[in-house]
Coordinates of C-alpha atoms in Angstrom, one line a residue:
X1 CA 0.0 0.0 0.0
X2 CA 1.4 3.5 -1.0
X3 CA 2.0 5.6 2.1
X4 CA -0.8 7.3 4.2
X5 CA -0.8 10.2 6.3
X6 CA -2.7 11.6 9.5
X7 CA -2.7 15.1 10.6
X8 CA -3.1 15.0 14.5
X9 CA -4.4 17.4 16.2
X10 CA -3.7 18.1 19.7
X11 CA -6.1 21.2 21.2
X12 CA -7.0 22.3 18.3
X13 CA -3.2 23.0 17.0
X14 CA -1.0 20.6 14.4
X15 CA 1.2 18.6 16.5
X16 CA 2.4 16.3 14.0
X17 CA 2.3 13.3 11.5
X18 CA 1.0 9.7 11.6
X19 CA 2.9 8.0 8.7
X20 CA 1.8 4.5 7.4
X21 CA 3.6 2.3 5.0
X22 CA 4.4 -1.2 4.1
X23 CA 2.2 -2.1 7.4
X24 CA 3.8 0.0 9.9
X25 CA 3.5 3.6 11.0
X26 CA 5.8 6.0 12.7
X27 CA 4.8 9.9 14.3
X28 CA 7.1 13.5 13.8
X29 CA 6.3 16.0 15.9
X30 CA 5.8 18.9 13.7
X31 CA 8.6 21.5 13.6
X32 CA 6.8 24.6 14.5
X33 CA 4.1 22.8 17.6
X34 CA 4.9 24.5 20.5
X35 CA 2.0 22.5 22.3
X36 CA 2.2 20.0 25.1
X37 CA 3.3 16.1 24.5
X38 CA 0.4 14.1 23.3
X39 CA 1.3 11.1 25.5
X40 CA 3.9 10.8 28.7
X41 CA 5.3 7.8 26.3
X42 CA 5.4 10.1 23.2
X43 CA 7.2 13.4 24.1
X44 CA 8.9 16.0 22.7
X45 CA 12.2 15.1 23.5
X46 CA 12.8 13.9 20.1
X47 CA 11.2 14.3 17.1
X48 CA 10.4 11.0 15.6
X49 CA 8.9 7.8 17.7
X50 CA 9.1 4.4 16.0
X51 CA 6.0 1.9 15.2
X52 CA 7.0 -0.1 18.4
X53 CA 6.9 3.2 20.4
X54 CA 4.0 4.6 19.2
X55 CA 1.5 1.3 18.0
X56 CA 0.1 0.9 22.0
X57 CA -0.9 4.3 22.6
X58 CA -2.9 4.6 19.2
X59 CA -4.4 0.9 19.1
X60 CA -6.0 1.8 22.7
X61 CA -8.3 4.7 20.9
X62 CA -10.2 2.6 18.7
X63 CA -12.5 0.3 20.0
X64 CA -12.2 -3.8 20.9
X65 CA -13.1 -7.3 20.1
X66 CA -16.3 -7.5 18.0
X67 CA -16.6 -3.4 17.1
X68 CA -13.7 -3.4 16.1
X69 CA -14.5 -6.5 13.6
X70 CA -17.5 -4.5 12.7
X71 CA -16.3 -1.3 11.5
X72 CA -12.8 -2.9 10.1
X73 CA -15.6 -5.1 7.9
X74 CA -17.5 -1.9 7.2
X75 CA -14.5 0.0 5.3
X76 CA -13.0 -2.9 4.2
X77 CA -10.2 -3.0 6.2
X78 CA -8.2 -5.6 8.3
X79 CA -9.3 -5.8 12.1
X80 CA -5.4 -5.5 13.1
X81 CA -4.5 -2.3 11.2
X82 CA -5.0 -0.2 13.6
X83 CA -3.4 2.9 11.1
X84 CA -6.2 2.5 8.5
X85 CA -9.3 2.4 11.2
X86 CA -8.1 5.5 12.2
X87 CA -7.7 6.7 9.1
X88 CA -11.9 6.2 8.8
X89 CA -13.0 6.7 12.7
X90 CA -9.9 9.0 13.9
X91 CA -11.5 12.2 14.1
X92 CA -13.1 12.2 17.7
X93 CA -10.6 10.4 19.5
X94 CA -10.5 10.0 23.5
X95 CA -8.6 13.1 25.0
X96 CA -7.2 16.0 22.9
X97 CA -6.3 13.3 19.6
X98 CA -7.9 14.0 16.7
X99 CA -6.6 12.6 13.5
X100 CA -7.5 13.6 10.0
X101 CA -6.3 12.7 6.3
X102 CA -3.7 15.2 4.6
X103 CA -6.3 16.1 2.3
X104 CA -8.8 17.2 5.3
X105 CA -9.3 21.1 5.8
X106 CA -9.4 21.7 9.2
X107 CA -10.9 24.7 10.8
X108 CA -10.6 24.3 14.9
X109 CA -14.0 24.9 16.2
X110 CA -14.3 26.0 19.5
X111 CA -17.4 28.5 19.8
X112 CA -20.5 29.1 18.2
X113 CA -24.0 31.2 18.5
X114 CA -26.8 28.9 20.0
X115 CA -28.2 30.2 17.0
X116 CA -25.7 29.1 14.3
X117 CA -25.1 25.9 15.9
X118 CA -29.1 24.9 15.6
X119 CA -28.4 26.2 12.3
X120 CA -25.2 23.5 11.7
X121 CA -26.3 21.2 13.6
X122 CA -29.5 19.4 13.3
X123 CA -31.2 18.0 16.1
X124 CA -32.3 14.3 16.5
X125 CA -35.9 13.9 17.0
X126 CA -37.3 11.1 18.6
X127 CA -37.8 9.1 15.5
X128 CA -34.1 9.7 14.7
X129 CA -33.1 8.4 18.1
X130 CA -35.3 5.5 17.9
X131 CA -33.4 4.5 14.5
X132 CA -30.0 5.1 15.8
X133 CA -30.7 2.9 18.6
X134 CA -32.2 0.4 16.8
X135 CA -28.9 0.1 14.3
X136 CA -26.6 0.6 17.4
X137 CA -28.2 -2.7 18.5
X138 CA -28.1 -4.0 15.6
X139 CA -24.3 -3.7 14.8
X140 CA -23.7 -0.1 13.9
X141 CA -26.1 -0.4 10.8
X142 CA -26.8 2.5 8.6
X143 CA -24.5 4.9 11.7
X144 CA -22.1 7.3 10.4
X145 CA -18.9 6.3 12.4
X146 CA -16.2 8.5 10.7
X147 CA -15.7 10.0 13.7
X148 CA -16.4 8.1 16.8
X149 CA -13.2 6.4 17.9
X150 CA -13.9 5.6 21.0
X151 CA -12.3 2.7 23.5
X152 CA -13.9 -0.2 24.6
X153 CA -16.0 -3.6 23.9
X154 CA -19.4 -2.1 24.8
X155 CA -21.8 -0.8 21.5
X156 CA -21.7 2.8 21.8
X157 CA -21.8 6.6 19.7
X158 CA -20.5 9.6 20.5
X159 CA -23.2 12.5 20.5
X160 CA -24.2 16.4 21.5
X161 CA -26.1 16.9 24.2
X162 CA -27.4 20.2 25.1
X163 CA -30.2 21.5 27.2
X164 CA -33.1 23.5 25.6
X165 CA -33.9 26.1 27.4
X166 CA -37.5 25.4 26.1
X167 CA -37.1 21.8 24.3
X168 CA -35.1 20.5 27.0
X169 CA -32.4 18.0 26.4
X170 CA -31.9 17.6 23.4
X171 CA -29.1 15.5 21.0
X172 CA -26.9 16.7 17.6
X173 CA -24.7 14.1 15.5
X174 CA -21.1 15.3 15.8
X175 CA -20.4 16.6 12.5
X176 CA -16.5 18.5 11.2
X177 CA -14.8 19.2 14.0
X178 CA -17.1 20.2 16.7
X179 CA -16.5 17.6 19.4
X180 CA -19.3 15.1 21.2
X181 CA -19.6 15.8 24.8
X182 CA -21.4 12.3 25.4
X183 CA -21.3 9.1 24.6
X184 CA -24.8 6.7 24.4
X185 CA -24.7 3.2 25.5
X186 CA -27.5 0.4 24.6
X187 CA -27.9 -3.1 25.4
X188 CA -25.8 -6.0 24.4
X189 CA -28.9 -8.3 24.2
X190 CA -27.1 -11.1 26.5
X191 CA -27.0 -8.8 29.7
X192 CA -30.0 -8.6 31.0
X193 CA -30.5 -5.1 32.0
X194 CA -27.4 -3.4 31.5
X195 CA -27.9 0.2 31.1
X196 CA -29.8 -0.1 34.7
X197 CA -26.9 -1.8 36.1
X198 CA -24.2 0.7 34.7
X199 CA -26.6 3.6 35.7
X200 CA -26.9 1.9 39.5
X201 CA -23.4 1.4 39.7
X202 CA -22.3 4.4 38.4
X203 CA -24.7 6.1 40.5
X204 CA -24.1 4.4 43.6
X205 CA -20.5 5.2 43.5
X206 CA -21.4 9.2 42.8
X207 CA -23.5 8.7 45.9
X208 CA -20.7 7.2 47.9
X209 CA -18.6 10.7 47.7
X210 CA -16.5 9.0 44.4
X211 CA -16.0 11.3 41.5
X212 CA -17.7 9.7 38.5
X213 CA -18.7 10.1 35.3
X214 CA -22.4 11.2 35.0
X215 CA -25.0 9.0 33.7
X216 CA -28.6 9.3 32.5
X217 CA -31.4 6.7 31.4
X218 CA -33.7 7.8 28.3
X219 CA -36.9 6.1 27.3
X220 CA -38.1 6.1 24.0
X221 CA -40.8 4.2 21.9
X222 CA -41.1 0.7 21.0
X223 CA -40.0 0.2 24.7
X224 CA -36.2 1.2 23.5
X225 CA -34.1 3.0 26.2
X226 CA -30.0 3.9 26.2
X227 CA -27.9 5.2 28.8
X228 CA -26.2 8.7 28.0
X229 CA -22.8 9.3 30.0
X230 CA -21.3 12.8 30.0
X231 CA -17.7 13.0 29.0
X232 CA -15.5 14.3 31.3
X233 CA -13.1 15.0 28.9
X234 CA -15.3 17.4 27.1
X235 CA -16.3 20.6 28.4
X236 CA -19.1 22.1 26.1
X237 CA -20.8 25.5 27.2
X238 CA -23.8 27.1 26.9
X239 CA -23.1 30.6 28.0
X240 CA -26.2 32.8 27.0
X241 CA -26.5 32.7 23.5
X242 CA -23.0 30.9 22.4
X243 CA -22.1 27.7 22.6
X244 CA -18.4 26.7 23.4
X245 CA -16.0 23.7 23.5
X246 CA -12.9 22.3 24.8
X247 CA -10.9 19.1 25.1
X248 CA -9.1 17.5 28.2
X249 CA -6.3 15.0 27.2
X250 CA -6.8 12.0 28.6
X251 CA -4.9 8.4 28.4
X252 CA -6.1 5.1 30.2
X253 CA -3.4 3.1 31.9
X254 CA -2.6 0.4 29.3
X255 CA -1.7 3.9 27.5
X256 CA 0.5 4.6 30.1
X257 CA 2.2 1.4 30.9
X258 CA 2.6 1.0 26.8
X259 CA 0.5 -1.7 26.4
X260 CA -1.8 -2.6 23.9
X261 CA -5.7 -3.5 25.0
X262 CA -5.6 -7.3 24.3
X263 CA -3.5 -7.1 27.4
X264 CA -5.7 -5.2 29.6
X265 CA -6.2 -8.3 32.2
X266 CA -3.3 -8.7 34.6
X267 CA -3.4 -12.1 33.9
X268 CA -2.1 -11.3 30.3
X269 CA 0.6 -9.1 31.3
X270 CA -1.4 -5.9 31.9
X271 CA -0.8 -3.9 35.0
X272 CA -1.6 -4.2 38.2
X273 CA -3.1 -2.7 41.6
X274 CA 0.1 -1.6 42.9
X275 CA 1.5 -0.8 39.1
X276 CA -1.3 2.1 39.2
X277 CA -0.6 2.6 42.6
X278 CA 2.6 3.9 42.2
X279 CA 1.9 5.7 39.7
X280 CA -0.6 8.1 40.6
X281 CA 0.3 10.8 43.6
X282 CA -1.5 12.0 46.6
X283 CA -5.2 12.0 47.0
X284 CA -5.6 10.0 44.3
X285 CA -4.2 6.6 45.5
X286 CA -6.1 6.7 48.3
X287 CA -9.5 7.8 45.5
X288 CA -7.8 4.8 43.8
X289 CA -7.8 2.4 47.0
X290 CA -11.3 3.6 47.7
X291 CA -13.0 2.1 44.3
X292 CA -10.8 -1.4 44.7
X293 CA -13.0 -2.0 47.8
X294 CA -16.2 -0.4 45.7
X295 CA -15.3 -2.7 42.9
X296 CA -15.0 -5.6 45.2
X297 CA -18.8 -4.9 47.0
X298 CA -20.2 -4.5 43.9
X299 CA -18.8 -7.4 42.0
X300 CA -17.0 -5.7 39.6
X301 CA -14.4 -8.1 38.4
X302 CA -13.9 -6.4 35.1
X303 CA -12.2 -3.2 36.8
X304 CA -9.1 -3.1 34.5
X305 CA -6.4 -1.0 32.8
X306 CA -8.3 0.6 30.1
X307 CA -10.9 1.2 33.0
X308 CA -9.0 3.8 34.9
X309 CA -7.5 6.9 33.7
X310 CA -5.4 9.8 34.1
X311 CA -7.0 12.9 33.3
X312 CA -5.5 16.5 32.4
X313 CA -6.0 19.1 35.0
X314 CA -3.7 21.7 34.8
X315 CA -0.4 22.5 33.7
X316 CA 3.3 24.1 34.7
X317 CA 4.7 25.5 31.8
X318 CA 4.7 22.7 29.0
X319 CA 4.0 20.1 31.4
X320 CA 0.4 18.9 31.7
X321 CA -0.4 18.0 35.1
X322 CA -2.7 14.8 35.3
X323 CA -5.1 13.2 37.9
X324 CA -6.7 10.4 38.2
X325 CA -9.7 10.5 36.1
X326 CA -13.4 10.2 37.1
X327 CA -14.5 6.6 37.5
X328 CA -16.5 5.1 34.5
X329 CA -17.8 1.6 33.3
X330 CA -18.9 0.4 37.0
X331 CA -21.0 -2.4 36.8
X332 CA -21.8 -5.7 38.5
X333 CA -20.7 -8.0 36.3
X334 CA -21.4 -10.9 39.2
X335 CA -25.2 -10.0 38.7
X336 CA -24.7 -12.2 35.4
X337 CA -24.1 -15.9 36.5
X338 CA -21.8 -16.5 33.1
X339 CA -19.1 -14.2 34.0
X340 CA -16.0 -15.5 35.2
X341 CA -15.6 -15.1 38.7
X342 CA -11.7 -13.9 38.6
X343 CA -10.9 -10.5 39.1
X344 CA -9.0 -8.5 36.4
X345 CA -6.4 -7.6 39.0
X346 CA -5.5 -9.5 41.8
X347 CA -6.3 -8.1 45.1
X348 CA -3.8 -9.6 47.8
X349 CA -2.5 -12.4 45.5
X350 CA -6.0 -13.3 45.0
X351 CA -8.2 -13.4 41.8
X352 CA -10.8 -15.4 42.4
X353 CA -13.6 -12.9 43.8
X354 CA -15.4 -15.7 46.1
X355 CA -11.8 -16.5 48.0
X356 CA -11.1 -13.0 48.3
X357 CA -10.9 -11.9 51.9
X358 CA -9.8 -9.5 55.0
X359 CA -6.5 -10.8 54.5
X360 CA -5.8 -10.0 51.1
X361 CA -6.8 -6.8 51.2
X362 CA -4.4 -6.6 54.3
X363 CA -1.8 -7.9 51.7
X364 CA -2.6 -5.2 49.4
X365 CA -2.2 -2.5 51.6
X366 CA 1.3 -4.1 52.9
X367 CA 2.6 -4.4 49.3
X368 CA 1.6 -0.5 49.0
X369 CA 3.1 0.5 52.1
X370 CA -0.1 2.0 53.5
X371 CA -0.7 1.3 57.0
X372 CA -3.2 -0.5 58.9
X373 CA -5.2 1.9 59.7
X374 CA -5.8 3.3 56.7
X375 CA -6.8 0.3 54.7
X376 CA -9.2 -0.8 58.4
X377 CA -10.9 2.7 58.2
X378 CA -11.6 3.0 54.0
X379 CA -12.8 -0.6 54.3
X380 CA -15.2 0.1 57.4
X381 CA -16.0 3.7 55.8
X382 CA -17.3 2.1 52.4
X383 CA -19.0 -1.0 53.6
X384 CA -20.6 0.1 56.4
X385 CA -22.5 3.3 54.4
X386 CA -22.6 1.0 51.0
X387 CA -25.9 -1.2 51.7
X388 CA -28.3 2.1 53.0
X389 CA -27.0 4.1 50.3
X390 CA -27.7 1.4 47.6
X391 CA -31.2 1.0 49.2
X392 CA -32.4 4.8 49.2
X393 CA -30.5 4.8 45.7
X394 CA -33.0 1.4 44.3
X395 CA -35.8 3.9 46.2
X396 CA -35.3 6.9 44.3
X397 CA -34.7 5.4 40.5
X398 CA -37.5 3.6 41.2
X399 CA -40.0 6.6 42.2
X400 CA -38.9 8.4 39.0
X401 CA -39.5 5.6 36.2
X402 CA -36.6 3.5 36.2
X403 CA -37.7 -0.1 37.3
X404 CA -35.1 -2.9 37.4
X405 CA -34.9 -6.4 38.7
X406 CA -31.2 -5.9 38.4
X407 CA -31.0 -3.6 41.3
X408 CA -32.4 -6.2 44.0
X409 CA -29.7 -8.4 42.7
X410 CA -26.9 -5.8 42.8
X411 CA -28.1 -5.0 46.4
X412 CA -28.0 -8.6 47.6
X413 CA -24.0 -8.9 46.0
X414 CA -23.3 -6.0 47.9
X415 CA -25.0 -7.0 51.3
X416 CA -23.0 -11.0 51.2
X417 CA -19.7 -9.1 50.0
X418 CA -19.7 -7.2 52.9
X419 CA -20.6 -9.3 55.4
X420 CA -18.0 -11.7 53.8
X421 CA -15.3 -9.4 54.3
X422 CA -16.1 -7.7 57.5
X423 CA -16.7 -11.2 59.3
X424 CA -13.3 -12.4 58.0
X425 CA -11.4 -10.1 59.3
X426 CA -11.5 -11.7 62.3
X427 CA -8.9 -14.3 60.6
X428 CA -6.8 -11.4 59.1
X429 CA -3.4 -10.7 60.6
X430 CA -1.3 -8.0 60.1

């Protein structure tokens, strides 16, 4: 194949140049960017960054497993050349990434009037939102997905979502270079109840003091519903009559450990509690040490590397200055009996979530050097509050519309995980 190039964009400026050829591809920084580094892996330091140092972080935009088949199929495309999906979905990548053909005239877009953007942009009616659902279930069928690379193995889009002061909520399909601001979510037709057990989860954690990602449950007709999750890497604006945008760089952790998403799991090589540990500073390991015990009450055994983030929240000079990022995809994956039972990082040693104990989480805290104490109160903290808090939470979803069976089964999880672990720590030694 003849040799390809991307334009990335990084905040709206030209960073540099994704070059393809003979089945690899290679990024230059561009000689005049005077921006930040688009990846901690990928800095300015030098100039050029080989396939092997650059393949990971770009492979861990687009999204997994069967998705990926699907949209690789669409084009006509292998599933394992990562270069050429990009070349198709790149244009609303995760973060500040945003990847365009040579040819591609870009115009950063980063405020509008109200007006001209209901102009631009047309608004999905209900009909419209019934269709796209319908072909998200379906596969992706008859969806636009030239820009919606987004990570993951779950069917989703990337959308607008504005309030109305009159209409409401309302939704727009991303169109140039205007970025989404959320992403919708359906159901995988195996998972009985999904959206309600993300939305529960999610929720439940919010509820619990966590900073998470936002979520929302919308009802349409034919007895179709999605769940819409705000992006926190988005910041879109409505002040008076304009309309504004920005982009926070983002970059999960198989991104930062350099590791491609087929090994996400532990198990396969990908990292582990105390590899993000280590890395993240401050508040944030003990935010980080908070949602292991979470994860673990809510059985949550698919809490891995491309499920945490860091997330830009600042800056010193060139530097960006990252935290950990709100939480995202919680759910009880134990609510489904044909989940595996191991955890996709051990906790203690441990990854089998039905051997999993006082003592290993003792372990864990001794292999981060945190102290007794600590790790004794967080676990108390969270299990003790968890079970009332889930049961006012069931309460109120309920009240306004949103009726699941799931949430009764979520609640009982939660109710035998903690007595589990709090009765076990009679056994646990420091």
């Amino acid at each position: 194949m003849a040799k390809k190039i991307l334009n990335l964009y990084f905040q709206g400026e030209l960073a540099g140049k994704l070059e393809y050829e003979n089945g690899k591809f290679f990024f230059e920084y561009d000689e005049g960017y005077q921006g930040k580094d688009i990846s901690n892996n990928i800095t300015k330091d030098k100039s050029h960054h080989t396939y092997d140092e650059v393949k990971a972080f770009f492979e861990n935009l687009l999204p997994e497993q069967n998705i990926r088949k699907h949209i690789a199929k669409q084009y006509g495309i292998s599933e394992s050349n990562v270069f050429m999906i990009l070349y198709h979905i790149g244009g609303d990548c995760a973060g500040c990434i945003e990847l365009y053909p040579e040819d591609y005239i870009y115009n950063k877009q980063d405020e509008f009037s109200l007006k001209s953007f209901l102009t631009k942009y047309s608004c999905l009616d209900g009909n419209e939102l019934v269709d796209i659902v319908k072909n998200l279930i379906d596969g992706y069928k008859g969806i636009p997905l030239d820009r919606m690379s987004l990570a993951g193995a779950q069917k989703k889009l990337t959308l607008i979502k504005l309030r109305h002061k009159v209409y409401g909520i309302r939704f727009f399909m991303p169109m140039d270079n205007f970025p989404s601001n959320c992403l919708i979510k359906v159901t995988n037709g195996r998972d009985d109840g999904l959206i309600y057990n993300e939305h529960f989860c999610m929720s439940l954690s919010s509820k619990m003091g966590f900073n998470t990602a936002k979520t929302t449950i919308h009802k349409l007709t034919e007895g179709l519903e999605f769940l819409s999750v705000r992006r926190f890497d988005r910041n879109i604006r409505q002040l008076g009559l304009m309309v504004s945008c920005s982009r926070k760089h983002m970059q999960d952790f198989c991104q930062v450990f350099n590791k491609e998403s087929n090994v996400k799991y532990q198990k396969e090589g990908g990292p582990a509690i105390k590899d993000i540990f280590f890395e993240l500073e401050g508040l944030d390991r003990k935010r980080f040490i908070q949602i292991i015990i979470f994860n673990y009450l809510i059985g949550n055994n698919d809490a891995h590397a491309k499920n945490f983030s860091i997330l830009e929240s600042g800056s010193f000079g060139q530097d960006v200055i990252y935290n950990l990022a709100p939480f995202y995809d919680l759910v009880s994956t134990n609510a489904y009996d044909y989940y595996e039972d191991k955890m996709a990082m051990k906790i203690g040693g441990e990854y089998e979530h039905n051997k999993i104990r006082y003592k290993h989480f003792y372990k864990m805290a001794k292999e981060l050097k945190l102290t007794q104490r600590f790790i004794d109160k967080e676990i108390l903290k969270i299990s003790s509050d968890i079970v009332n808090v889930a049961e006012q939470l069931k309460k109120e979803l309920i009240d306004i519309g949103f009726e699941s069976d799931i949430y009764d089964k979520i609640i009982y999880l939660i109710q035998k995980n903690s007595m589990t672990l709090i009765n076990s720590k009679q056994y646990a030694s420091w």
